[in-house]
Amino acid sequence: MTMTAKELAQRGKLDLQALRAGDVAVAGLKEALARVGIVIPSLQAGFPVNGSGRVELGGCNAGTATRLAEVINAAADSVPELRVTTP
């Protein structure tokens, strides 16, 4: 199916909005991680998929992953609303 110029322009606008959403999400996540002394060097915005902003978490060393798990668990212990109940 060939897209019209108007459809292409609209898609480009949506992709740009999604790219920006990914950038904003990355910045917020980096800031939150920095508050607890965690840095994930490969954290970056990715190309949008289906009009949705994406964040690529990438990889980190085992120490960073362990610290991240500790922080998430501490937050879940402190704020019950964060917890998800599993069947």
N, CA and C atoms as an extended XYZ file, in Angstrom:
261
Properties=species:S:1:pos:R:3:atomname:S:1:resname:S:1:resid:I:1 pbc="F F F"
N         0.837       -1.170        0.000 N   MET     1
C         0.000        0.000        0.000 CA  MET     1
C         0.890        1.245        0.000 C   MET     1
N         0.638        2.125       -0.892 N   THR     2
C         1.393        3.363       -1.007 CA  THR     2
C         0.710        4.441       -0.180 C   THR     2
N         1.521        5.161        0.591 N   MET     3
C         0.981        6.227        1.426 CA  MET     3
C         0.973        7.538        0.649 C   MET     3
N        -0.032        8.343        0.918 N   THR     4
C        -0.095        9.667        0.301 CA  THR     4
C         0.905       10.588        1.014 C   THR     4
N         1.166       11.725        0.417 N   ALA     5
C         2.077       12.705        1.024 CA  ALA     5
C         1.549       13.140        2.392 C   ALA     5
N         0.235       13.316        2.478 N   LYS     6
C        -0.373       13.721        3.752 CA  LYS     6
C        -0.180       12.628        4.808 C   LYS     6
N        -0.380       11.375        4.411 N   GLU     7
C        -0.193       10.257        5.350 CA  GLU     7
C         1.264       10.147        5.799 C   GLU     7
N         2.197       10.342        4.859 N   LEU     8
C         3.624       10.304        5.207 CA  LEU     8
C         3.984       11.426        6.180 C   LEU     8
N         3.443       12.619        5.943 N   ALA     9
C         3.708       13.756        6.824 CA  ALA     9
C         3.161       13.481        8.226 C   ALA     9
N         1.970       12.928        8.286 N   GLN    10
C         1.358       12.606        9.584 CA  GLN    10
C         2.187       11.550       10.312 C   GLN    10
N         2.634       10.544        9.586 N   ARG    11
C         3.456        9.492       10.199 CA  ARG    11
C         4.769       10.066       10.708 C   ARG    11
N         5.373       10.953        9.910 N   GLY    12
C         6.612       11.593       10.335 CA  GLY    12
C         6.420       12.393       11.612 C   GLY    12
N         5.291       13.083       11.705 N   LYS    13
C         4.977       13.872       12.904 CA  LYS    13
C         4.820       12.959       14.115 C   LYS    13
N         4.117       11.853       13.924 N   LEU    14
C         3.930       10.903       15.026 CA  LEU    14
C         5.254       10.264       15.442 C   LEU    14
N         6.104        9.933       14.456 N   ASP    15
C         7.414        9.357       14.773 CA  ASP    15
C         8.274       10.356       15.547 C   ASP    15
N         8.209       11.626       15.172 N   LEU    16
C         8.973       12.652       15.870 CA  LEU    16
C         8.479       12.797       17.307 C   LEU    16
N         7.171       12.777       17.498 N   GLN    17
C         6.609       12.846       18.850 CA  GLN    17
C         7.042       11.633       19.675 C   GLN    17
N         7.048       10.462       19.051 N   ALA    18
C         7.459        9.248       19.741 CA  ALA    18
C         8.951        9.290       20.076 C   ALA    18
N         9.767        9.806       19.161 N   LEU    19
C        11.201        9.957       19.444 CA  LEU    19
C        11.418       10.867       20.647 C   LEU    19
N        10.695       11.964       20.677 N   ARG    20
C        10.803       12.898       21.806 CA  ARG    20
C        10.350       12.237       23.101 C   ARG    20
N         9.280       11.455       23.040 N   ALA    21
C         8.804       10.755       24.235 CA  ALA    21
C         9.877        9.803       24.751 C   ALA    21
N        10.559        9.120       23.853 N   GLY    22
C        11.649        8.231       24.251 CA  GLY    22
C        12.783        8.993       24.901 C   GLY    22
N        13.138       10.140       24.319 N   ASP    23
C        14.206       10.980       24.891 CA  ASP    23
C        13.842       11.452       26.298 C   ASP    23
N        12.599       11.881       26.471 N   VAL    24
C        12.139       12.352       27.779 CA  VAL    24
C        12.164       11.207       28.793 C   VAL    24
N        11.725       10.034       28.373 N   ALA    25
C        11.729        8.877       29.267 CA  ALA    25
C        13.149        8.500       29.682 C   ALA    25
N        14.074        8.537       28.736 N   VAL    26
C        15.477        8.229       29.041 CA  VAL    26
C        16.034        9.229       30.045 C   VAL    26
N        15.780       10.503       29.811 N   ALA    27
C        16.288       11.537       30.721 CA  ALA    27
C        15.735       11.341       32.123 C   ALA    27
N        14.452       11.053       32.231 N   GLY    28
C        13.835       10.825       33.536 CA  GLY    28
C        14.394        9.599       34.235 C   GLY    28
N        14.607        8.533       33.478 N   LEU    29
C        15.143        7.312       34.061 CA  LEU    29
C        16.588        7.503       34.505 C   LEU    29
N        17.383        8.185       33.688 N   LYS    30
C        18.772        8.464       34.073 CA  LYS    30
C        18.825        9.282       35.359 C   LYS    30
N        17.959       10.277       35.443 N   GLU    31
C        17.915       11.120       36.640 CA  GLU    31
C        17.522       10.304       37.874 C   GLU    31
N        16.504        9.459       37.734 N   ALA    32
C        16.062        8.643       38.852 CA  ALA    32
C        17.155        7.664       39.280 C   ALA    32
N        17.813        7.045       38.316 N   LEU    33
C        18.892        6.109       38.635 CA  LEU    33
C        20.061        6.826       39.305 C   LEU    33
N        20.368        8.027       38.832 N   ALA    34
C        21.476        8.791       39.420 CA  ALA    34
C        21.211        9.120       40.885 C   ALA    34
N        19.956        9.313       41.255 N   ARG    35
C        19.605        9.615       42.646 CA  ARG    35
C        20.000        8.494       43.595 C   ARG    35
N        20.079        7.273       43.055 N   VAL    36
C        20.459        6.126       43.894 CA  VAL    36
C        21.810        5.561       43.485 C   VAL    36
N        22.575        6.368       42.742 N   GLY    37
C        23.946        5.993       42.406 CA  GLY    37
C        24.090        4.914       41.351 C   GLY    37
N        23.107        4.794       40.476 N   ILE    38
C        23.162        3.770       39.426 CA  ILE    38
C        23.306        4.438       38.066 C   ILE    38
N        24.256        3.929       37.270 N   VAL    39
C        24.462        4.409       35.910 CA  VAL    39
C        24.414        3.207       34.973 C   VAL    39
N        23.583        3.294       33.961 N   ILE    40
C        23.540        2.272       32.917 CA  ILE    40
C        24.026        2.969       31.645 C   ILE    40
N        25.310        2.782       31.297 N   PRO    41
C        25.901        3.532       30.179 CA  PRO    41
C        25.188        3.351       28.847 C   PRO    41
N        24.592        2.202       28.621 N   SER    42
C        23.972        1.936       27.321 CA  SER    42
C        22.531        2.416       27.231 C   SER    42
N        21.997        3.031       28.278 N   LEU    43
C        20.621        3.521       28.290 CA  LEU    43
C        20.465        4.626       27.246 C   LEU    43
N        19.507        4.435       26.329 N   GLN    44
C        19.296        5.418       25.265 CA  GLN    44
C        17.901        5.281       24.679 C   GLN    44
N        17.476        6.325       23.989 N   ALA    45
C        16.200        6.264       23.286 CA  ALA    45
C        16.381        5.439       22.024 C   ALA    45
N        15.355        4.681       21.688 N   GLY    46
C        15.389        3.873       20.479 CA  GLY    46
C        14.421        4.431       19.451 C   GLY    46
N        14.449        3.850       18.262 N   PHE    47
C        13.540        4.279       17.205 CA  PHE    47
C        12.120        3.824       17.551 C   PHE    47
N        11.135        4.675       17.354 N   PRO    48
C         9.751        4.326       17.700 CA  PRO    48
C         9.265        3.053       17.002 C   PRO    48
N         8.418        2.336       17.697 N   VAL    49
C         7.779        1.145       17.143 CA  VAL    49
C         6.267        1.333       17.274 C   VAL    49
N         5.568        1.200       16.174 N   ASN    50
C         4.119        1.381       16.145 CA  ASN    50
C         3.688        2.709       16.751 C   ASN    50
N         4.460        3.758       16.486 N   GLY    51
C         4.117        5.086       16.964 CA  GLY    51
C         4.372        5.333       18.434 C   GLY    51
N         5.057        4.408       19.078 N   SER    52
C         5.325        4.535       20.506 CA  SER    52
C         6.812        4.751       20.754 C   SER    52
N         7.121        5.701       21.639 N   GLY    53
C         8.510        5.942       22.007 CA  GLY    53
C         9.121        4.705       22.649 C   GLY    53
N        10.394        4.497       22.411 N   ARG    54
C        11.077        3.306       22.937 CA  ARG    54
C        12.296        3.720       23.735 C   ARG    54
N        12.634        2.898       24.729 N   VAL    55
C        13.843        3.084       25.520 CA  VAL    55
C        14.627        1.787       25.450 C   VAL    55
N        15.889        1.895       25.080 N   GLU    56
C        16.767        0.734       25.037 CA  GLU    56
C        17.596        0.733       26.307 C   GLU    56
N        17.344       -0.255       27.152 N   LEU    57
C        18.049       -0.339       28.422 CA  LEU    57
C        19.469       -0.851       28.236 C   LEU    57
N        19.677       -1.691       27.246 N   GLY    58
C        21.012       -2.210       26.973 CA  GLY    58
C        21.488       -3.140       28.069 C   GLY    58
N        22.784       -3.180       28.247 N   GLY    59
C        23.360       -4.083       29.233 CA  GLY    59
C        24.104       -3.327       30.316 C   GLY    59
N        24.364       -4.039       31.394 N   CYS    60
C        25.152       -3.487       32.497 CA  CYS    60
C        25.845       -4.654       33.187 C   CYS    60
N        26.783       -4.352       34.064 N   ASN    61
C        27.479       -5.431       34.755 CA  ASN    61
C        26.609       -5.995       35.881 C   ASN    61
N        27.010       -7.120       36.403 N   ALA    62
C        26.215       -7.809       37.424 CA  ALA    62
C        26.047       -6.952       38.675 C   ALA    62
N        27.062       -6.197       39.038 N   GLY    63
C        26.960       -5.336       40.209 CA  GLY    63
C        25.888       -4.274       40.053 C   GLY    63
N        25.822       -3.681       38.872 N   THR    64
C        24.802       -2.665       38.604 CA  THR    64
C        23.419       -3.288       38.619 C   THR    64
N        23.269       -4.460       38.026 N   ALA    65
C        21.971       -5.141       38.009 CA  ALA    65
C        21.528       -5.510       39.417 C   ALA    65
N        22.469       -5.954       40.238 N   THR    66
C        22.151       -6.300       41.627 CA  THR    66
C        21.699       -5.066       42.393 C   THR    66
N        22.415       -3.964       42.211 N   ARG    67
C        22.048       -2.714       42.892 CA  ARG    67
C        20.683       -2.231       42.431 C   ARG    67
N        20.405       -2.321       41.150 N   LEU    68
C        19.109       -1.918       40.620 CA  LEU    68
C        17.992       -2.755       41.239 C   LEU    68
N        18.207       -4.056       41.339 N   ALA    69
C        17.217       -4.945       41.961 CA  ALA    69
C        16.999       -4.569       43.429 C   ALA    69
N        18.072       -4.234       44.139 N   GLU    70
C        17.956       -3.837       45.545 CA  GLU    70
C        17.111       -2.572       45.687 C   GLU    70
N        17.354       -1.601       44.821 N   VAL    71
C        16.616       -0.338       44.881 CA  VAL    71
C        15.144       -0.557       44.554 C   VAL    71
N        14.869       -1.343       43.536 N   ILE    72
C        13.470       -1.615       43.161 CA  ILE    72
C        12.759       -2.354       44.286 C   ILE    72
N        13.409       -3.346       44.866 N   ASN    73
C        12.798       -4.088       45.974 CA  ASN    73
C        12.571       -3.201       47.190 C   ASN    73
N        13.521       -2.320       47.498 N   ALA    74
C        13.351       -1.409       48.633 CA  ALA    74
C        12.175       -0.468       48.391 C   ALA    74
N        12.051        0.013       47.169 N   ALA    75
C        10.926        0.895       46.841 CA  ALA    75
C         9.608        0.138       46.966 C   ALA    75
N         9.567       -1.079       46.487 N   ALA    76
C         8.339       -1.876       46.567 CA  ALA    76
C         7.984       -2.193       48.016 C   ALA    76
N         8.999       -2.382       48.853 N   ASP    77
C         8.747       -2.633       50.275 CA  ASP    77
C         8.225       -1.377       50.971 C   ASP    77
N         8.702       -0.216       50.547 N   SER    78
C         8.329        1.047       51.185 CA  SER    78
C         7.002        1.612       50.687 C   SER    78
N         6.669        1.315       49.442 N   VAL    79
C         5.463        1.871       48.839 CA  VAL    79
C         4.602        0.713       48.320 C   VAL    79
N         3.686        0.248       49.128 N   PRO    80
C         2.878       -0.919       48.735 CA  PRO    80
C         2.150       -0.761       47.389 C   PRO    80
N         1.817        0.484       47.003 N   GLU    81
C         1.105        0.689       45.737 CA  GLU    81
C         1.950        0.299       44.535 C   GLU    81
N         3.276        0.205       44.708 N   LEU    82
C         4.150       -0.180       43.607 CA  LEU    82
C         4.102       -1.685       43.337 C   LEU    82
N         3.687       -2.434       44.324 N   ARG    83
C         3.725       -3.888       44.198 CA  ARG    83
C         2.632       -4.399       43.286 C   ARG    83
N         2.970       -5.434       42.546 N   VAL    84
C         2.021       -6.115       41.682 CA  VAL    84
C         1.792       -7.494       42.282 C   VAL    84
N         0.542       -7.855       42.427 N   THR    85
C         0.253       -9.183       42.955 CA  THR    85
C         0.209      -10.170       41.799 C   THR    85
N         0.852      -11.284       42.004 N   THR    86
C         0.856      -12.321       40.970 CA  THR    86
C         0.037      -13.500       41.449 C   THR    86
N        -0.644      -14.138       40.519 N   PRO    87
C        -1.511      -15.280       40.902 CA  PRO    87
C        -0.719      -16.451       41.420 C   PRO    87
